[in-house]
Amino acid sequence: MLRVLNLTLLILFPISWFAPLMRAGLLPIFGLSEISIISGLASLFQTDVVLALIVLLFALFAPIAKTLGLALIHFDLLDRKTLPALTFLGKLAMADIFLIALYITVVKGVGLATVETAWGLYLFTACVLASLAISHLTARAKP
């Protein structure tokens, strides 16, 4: 069952990267622009390459590397001793969710813009939490 759940994340993570995380705009009457992880990365690469690379690591590389690593463990192609490193990758992705939530809170607190969370934030969060649970259950399972 863990295999199937983990392999499902290989489909859901890329969907969450393109799904809208939030809708933002100056005033709601002018319409809100949807922001996804991919569109946010594209904007960041134009303004701050270092921050864009950090987000790329946290939001894309870490979760998919962890998911692939867990798949290799589930199919006995990778030693279980790598689980602590894979768990660390999952924590990096969780840090990305924290940053997104912090940005939303700051923008709402300033009051100059309208920001609404969208379904992609919940999907990405669910994927990260599912990945953490799968790695925890994999560590508890007997080889």
Coordinates of N, CA and C in Angstrom, one line a residue:
M1 N 0.8 -1.2 0.0 CA 0.0 0.0 0.0 C 0.9 1.3 0.0
L2 N 2.0 1.2 0.8 CA 2.9 2.4 0.8 C 3.5 2.7 -0.6
R3 N 3.7 1.6 -1.3 CA 4.3 1.8 -2.7 C 3.3 2.6 -3.6
V4 N 2.0 2.2 -3.5 CA 1.0 2.8 -4.4 C 0.9 4.3 -4.0
L5 N 0.8 4.5 -2.6 CA 0.6 5.9 -2.2 C 1.8 6.8 -2.6
N6 N 3.0 6.2 -2.4 CA 4.2 7.0 -2.8 C 4.3 7.2 -4.3
L7 N 3.9 6.2 -5.1 CA 4.0 6.4 -6.6 C 2.9 7.4 -7.0
T8 N 1.8 7.5 -6.3 CA 0.8 8.5 -6.5 C 1.3 9.9 -6.4
L9 N 2.2 10.1 -5.4 CA 2.8 11.4 -5.2 C 3.7 11.8 -6.4
L10 N 4.2 10.9 -7.2 CA 4.9 11.2 -8.4 C 4.0 11.9 -9.5
I11 N 2.7 11.7 -9.3 CA 1.8 12.4 -10.2 C 1.3 13.7 -9.6
L12 N 1.0 13.6 -8.2 CA 0.4 14.7 -7.6 C 1.3 15.9 -7.3
F13 N 2.6 15.6 -7.1 CA 3.5 16.7 -6.9 C 3.6 17.6 -8.1
P14 N 3.8 17.1 -9.3 CA 3.9 18.0 -10.5 C 2.5 18.8 -10.7
I15 N 1.4 18.1 -10.4 CA 0.1 18.9 -10.5 C 0.1 20.0 -9.5
S16 N 0.6 19.8 -8.3 CA 0.6 20.9 -7.3 C 1.6 22.0 -7.7
W17 N 2.6 21.7 -8.5 CA 3.5 22.8 -8.9 C 2.9 23.8 -9.8
F18 N 1.9 23.3 -10.6 CA 1.2 24.1 -11.6 C -0.1 24.7 -11.1
A19 N -0.6 24.1 -10.0 CA -1.9 24.5 -9.5 C -1.7 25.9 -8.8
P20 N -2.8 26.6 -8.8 CA -2.7 28.0 -8.1 C -2.6 27.8 -6.6
L21 N -1.5 28.5 -6.1 CA -1.3 28.5 -4.6 C -2.1 29.6 -4.0
M22 N -2.2 30.7 -4.7 CA -2.9 31.9 -4.2 C -3.4 32.7 -5.3
R23 N -4.3 33.6 -5.0 CA -4.7 34.6 -5.9 C -4.4 36.0 -5.3
A24 N -3.8 36.8 -6.0 CA -3.3 38.1 -5.5 C -3.6 39.2 -6.4
G25 N -3.9 40.4 -5.8 CA -4.1 41.6 -6.6 C -4.2 42.8 -5.7
L26 N -4.1 44.0 -6.3 CA -4.2 45.2 -5.5 C -5.6 45.4 -4.9
L27 N -6.6 45.2 -5.7 CA -7.9 45.4 -5.2 C -8.8 44.2 -5.9
P28 N -9.7 43.6 -5.2 CA -10.4 42.5 -5.7 C -11.3 42.9 -6.9
I29 N -11.7 44.2 -7.0 CA -12.5 44.6 -8.2 C -11.8 44.6 -9.5
F30 N -10.4 44.6 -9.5 CA -9.6 44.6 -10.7 C -9.3 43.1 -11.1
G31 N -9.7 42.2 -10.3 CA -9.4 40.8 -10.6 C -8.1 40.4 -9.9
L32 N -8.0 39.1 -9.6 CA -6.8 38.6 -8.9 C -6.0 37.7 -9.9
S33 N -4.7 37.8 -9.8 CA -3.8 36.9 -10.6 C -3.5 35.6 -9.8
E34 N -3.6 34.5 -10.5 CA -3.2 33.2 -9.8 C -1.7 33.0 -9.9
I35 N -1.2 32.6 -8.7 CA 0.2 32.4 -8.6 C 0.4 30.9 -8.3
S36 N 1.2 30.2 -9.0 CA 1.6 28.8 -8.8 C 3.1 28.8 -8.4
I37 N 3.5 27.6 -8.0 CA 5.0 27.4 -7.7 C 5.8 27.7 -9.0
I38 N 5.3 27.2 -10.1 CA 6.1 27.4 -11.4 C 6.0 28.9 -11.8
S39 N 4.9 29.5 -11.7 CA 4.8 31.0 -12.1 C 5.6 31.8 -11.1
G40 N 5.6 31.5 -9.9 CA 6.4 32.2 -8.9 C 7.9 32.0 -9.1
L41 N 8.3 30.8 -9.5 CA 9.7 30.6 -9.8 C 10.1 31.4 -11.0
A42 N 9.3 31.4 -12.0 CA 9.6 32.2 -13.2 C 9.8 33.7 -12.9
S43 N 8.9 34.2 -12.0 CA 9.1 35.6 -11.6 C 10.4 35.8 -10.8
L44 N 10.6 34.9 -9.9 CA 11.8 35.0 -9.0 C 13.1 34.9 -9.9
F45 N 13.1 34.1 -10.9 CA 14.4 34.0 -11.7 C 14.7 35.3 -12.4
Q46 N 13.7 36.2 -12.6 CA 13.9 37.5 -13.2 C 14.4 38.5 -12.2
T47 N 14.1 38.3 -10.9 CA 14.4 39.3 -10.0 C 15.5 38.9 -9.0
D48 N 15.4 37.6 -8.5 CA 16.4 37.2 -7.5 C 16.7 35.7 -7.7
V49 N 17.8 35.5 -8.4 CA 18.2 34.1 -8.9 C 18.5 33.2 -7.7
V50 N 19.1 33.8 -6.6 CA 19.5 32.9 -5.5 C 18.3 32.5 -4.8
L51 N 17.3 33.3 -4.5 CA 16.1 32.9 -3.9 C 15.3 31.9 -4.8
A52 N 15.3 32.2 -6.1 CA 14.6 31.2 -7.0 C 15.3 29.8 -6.9
L53 N 16.6 29.8 -6.8 CA 17.2 28.5 -6.7 C 16.9 27.8 -5.4
I54 N 16.8 28.6 -4.3 CA 16.4 28.0 -3.0 C 15.0 27.4 -3.1
V55 N 14.0 28.2 -3.6 CA 12.7 27.7 -3.8 C 12.6 26.5 -4.7
L56 N 13.4 26.5 -5.8 CA 13.5 25.4 -6.7 C 13.9 24.1 -5.9
L57 N 14.9 24.3 -5.0 CA 15.4 23.1 -4.2 C 14.3 22.7 -3.3
F58 N 13.7 23.6 -2.5 CA 12.7 23.2 -1.5 C 11.4 22.7 -2.1
A59 N 10.9 23.4 -3.2 CA 9.5 23.0 -3.7 C 9.5 22.0 -4.7
L60 N 10.6 21.8 -5.5 CA 10.6 20.9 -6.6 C 11.6 19.7 -6.4
F61 N 12.8 20.1 -6.2 CA 13.8 19.0 -6.1 C 13.7 18.1 -4.9
A62 N 13.5 18.7 -3.7 CA 13.5 17.9 -2.5 C 12.3 17.0 -2.4
P63 N 11.1 17.4 -2.7 CA 10.0 16.4 -2.6 C 10.1 15.3 -3.7
I64 N 10.5 15.6 -4.9 CA 10.5 14.6 -5.9 C 11.7 13.6 -5.7
A65 N 12.8 14.2 -5.2 CA 13.9 13.3 -4.9 C 13.6 12.4 -3.7
K66 N 12.9 12.9 -2.8 CA 12.5 12.0 -1.6 C 11.5 11.0 -2.1
T67 N 10.5 11.3 -2.9 CA 9.5 10.4 -3.4 C 10.2 9.3 -4.3
L68 N 11.1 9.7 -5.1 CA 11.9 8.7 -5.9 C 12.7 7.8 -5.0
G69 N 13.4 8.4 -4.0 CA 14.2 7.6 -3.1 C 13.3 6.6 -2.3
L70 N 12.1 7.0 -1.9 CA 11.3 6.1 -1.2 C 10.8 4.9 -2.1
A71 N 10.5 5.3 -3.4 CA 10.1 4.3 -4.3 C 11.2 3.2 -4.5
L72 N 12.5 3.7 -4.6 CA 13.6 2.8 -4.7 C 13.7 1.9 -3.5
I73 N 13.4 2.4 -2.3 CA 13.5 1.6 -1.1 C 12.3 0.6 -1.1
H74 N 11.1 1.0 -1.5 CA 10.0 0.1 -1.5 C 10.2 -1.0 -2.5
F75 N 11.0 -0.8 -3.6 CA 11.2 -1.9 -4.5 C 12.6 -2.5 -4.3
D76 N 13.1 -2.3 -3.1 CA 14.4 -2.9 -2.7 C 15.6 -2.6 -3.6
L77 N 15.6 -1.4 -4.2 CA 16.7 -1.0 -5.1 C 17.6 0.0 -4.4
L78 N 17.2 0.4 -3.2 CA 18.0 1.4 -2.4 C 18.0 0.9 -0.9
D79 N 19.2 1.0 -0.3 CA 19.3 0.6 1.1 C 18.4 1.4 2.0
R80 N 17.8 0.8 3.0 CA 17.0 1.5 4.0 C 17.8 2.5 4.9
K81 N 19.1 2.4 4.9 CA 19.9 3.3 5.6 C 19.8 4.7 5.1
T82 N 19.3 4.9 3.9 CA 19.1 6.3 3.4 C 17.9 7.0 3.9
L83 N 17.0 6.3 4.6 CA 15.8 6.9 5.1 C 16.0 8.2 5.9
P84 N 17.0 8.4 6.8 CA 17.1 9.7 7.4 C 17.4 10.8 6.5
A85 N 18.2 10.6 5.4 CA 18.4 11.6 4.4 C 17.2 11.9 3.7
L86 N 16.4 10.9 3.3 CA 15.1 11.2 2.6 C 14.1 11.9 3.5
T87 N 14.1 11.6 4.8 CA 13.2 12.4 5.7 C 13.6 13.8 5.8
F88 N 14.9 14.1 5.8 CA 15.4 15.5 5.8 C 14.9 16.2 4.5
L89 N 14.9 15.6 3.4 CA 14.4 16.2 2.1 C 12.9 16.6 2.3
G90 N 12.2 15.8 3.0 CA 10.8 16.1 3.2 C 10.6 17.3 4.1
K91 N 11.5 17.5 5.0 CA 11.5 18.6 5.9 C 11.8 19.9 5.2
L92 N 12.6 19.8 4.2 CA 12.9 21.0 3.3 C 11.7 21.4 2.6
A93 N 10.9 20.5 2.1 CA 9.7 20.9 1.4 C 8.7 21.5 2.4
M94 N 8.7 21.0 3.6 CA 7.8 21.6 4.6 C 8.2 23.1 4.9
A95 N 9.5 23.4 4.8 CA 9.9 24.7 5.0 C 9.4 25.6 3.9
D96 N 9.2 25.1 2.7 CA 8.7 25.9 1.6 C 7.2 26.3 1.9
I97 N 6.5 25.4 2.5 CA 5.1 25.7 2.8 C 5.0 26.7 3.9
F98 N 5.9 26.7 4.8 CA 6.0 27.7 5.9 C 6.3 29.1 5.2
L99 N 7.2 29.1 4.3 CA 7.5 30.4 3.7 C 6.3 31.0 2.9
I100 N 5.6 30.1 2.2 CA 4.4 30.6 1.4 C 3.4 31.1 2.4
A101 N 3.1 30.4 3.5 CA 2.2 30.9 4.5 C 2.6 32.2 5.1
L102 N 3.9 32.3 5.3 CA 4.4 33.6 5.9 C 4.2 34.7 4.9
Y103 N 4.5 34.5 3.6 CA 4.3 35.6 2.6 C 2.8 36.0 2.6
I104 N 1.9 35.0 2.6 CA 0.5 35.3 2.6 C 0.1 36.2 3.8
T105 N 0.6 35.8 5.0 CA 0.3 36.5 6.2 C 0.8 37.9 6.2
V106 N 2.0 38.1 5.7 CA 2.6 39.4 5.6 C 1.9 40.3 4.7
V107 N 1.5 39.8 3.5 CA 0.8 40.6 2.5 C -0.6 41.0 3.1
K108 N -1.3 40.1 3.7 CA -2.6 40.4 4.3 C -2.5 41.4 5.4
G109 N -1.4 41.3 6.2 CA -1.2 42.2 7.3 C -0.9 43.6 6.9
V110 N -0.3 43.8 5.7 CA 0.1 45.1 5.2 C -1.2 45.8 4.8
G111 N -2.1 45.0 4.2 CA -3.4 45.6 3.8 C -3.4 46.3 2.5
L112 N -2.3 46.3 1.7 CA -2.3 47.0 0.4 C -2.7 46.1 -0.7
A113 N -2.8 44.8 -0.5 CA -3.2 43.9 -1.5 C -4.2 42.9 -1.0
T114 N -4.9 42.2 -1.9 CA -5.8 41.2 -1.6 C -5.1 39.8 -1.9
V115 N -5.1 38.9 -1.0 CA -4.5 37.6 -1.2 C -5.5 36.6 -0.7
E116 N -5.7 35.6 -1.6 CA -6.6 34.5 -1.2 C -5.8 33.2 -1.4
T117 N -5.9 32.3 -0.5 CA -5.3 31.0 -0.7 C -6.1 30.2 -1.7
A118 N -5.4 29.3 -2.5 CA -6.1 28.6 -3.5 C -5.9 27.1 -3.3
W119 N -6.5 26.2 -4.0 CA -6.5 24.8 -3.8 C -5.1 24.2 -4.0
G120 N -4.2 24.8 -4.8 CA -2.9 24.2 -5.0 C -2.1 24.2 -3.7
L121 N -2.3 25.2 -2.9 CA -1.5 25.3 -1.6 C -1.9 24.1 -0.7
Y122 N -3.2 23.8 -0.7 CA -3.7 22.6 0.1 C -3.2 21.3 -0.5
L123 N -3.1 21.2 -1.9 CA -2.7 20.0 -2.5 C -1.2 19.8 -2.3
F124 N -0.4 20.9 -2.4 CA 1.1 20.8 -2.2 C 1.3 20.4 -0.7
T125 N 0.6 21.0 0.2 CA 0.7 20.7 1.6 C 0.4 19.3 1.9
A126 N -0.7 18.8 1.3 CA -1.2 17.4 1.5 C -0.1 16.4 1.0
C127 N 0.5 16.8 -0.2 CA 1.5 15.9 -0.8 C 2.7 15.8 0.2
V128 N 3.2 17.0 0.7 CA 4.3 17.0 1.6 C 4.0 16.2 2.9
L129 N 2.8 16.4 3.4 CA 2.5 15.7 4.7 C 2.3 14.2 4.4
A130 N 1.8 13.8 3.3 CA 1.7 12.4 2.9 C 3.0 11.8 2.7
S131 N 3.9 12.5 2.1 CA 5.3 12.0 1.9 C 6.0 11.8 3.3
L132 N 5.8 12.7 4.2 CA 6.4 12.6 5.5 C 5.8 11.3 6.2
A133 N 4.5 11.1 6.1 CA 3.8 10.0 6.7 C 4.3 8.7 6.1
I134 N 4.5 8.7 4.8 CA 5.0 7.5 4.1 C 6.4 7.1 4.5
S135 N 7.2 8.2 4.7 CA 8.6 7.9 5.1 C 8.6 7.4 6.5
H136 N 7.7 7.9 7.4 CA 7.7 7.5 8.8 C 7.2 6.0 8.8
L137 N 6.2 5.7 8.1 CA 5.6 4.3 8.0 C 6.6 3.3 7.4
T138 N 7.4 3.8 6.4 CA 8.4 3.0 5.8 C 9.5 2.7 6.8
A139 N 9.9 3.6 7.6 CA 10.9 3.4 8.6 C 10.4 2.4 9.7
R140 N 9.2 2.5 10.0 CA 8.6 1.5 11.0 C 8.4 0.1 10.5
A141 N 8.2 0.0 9.2 CA 8.0 -1.3 8.6 C 9.2 -2.2 8.7
K142 N 9.0 -3.4 8.8 CA 10.1 -4.4 8.9 C 10.6 -4.7 7.5
P143 N 11.9 -4.7 7.3 CA 12.4 -5.0 5.9 C 12.1 -6.4 5.4

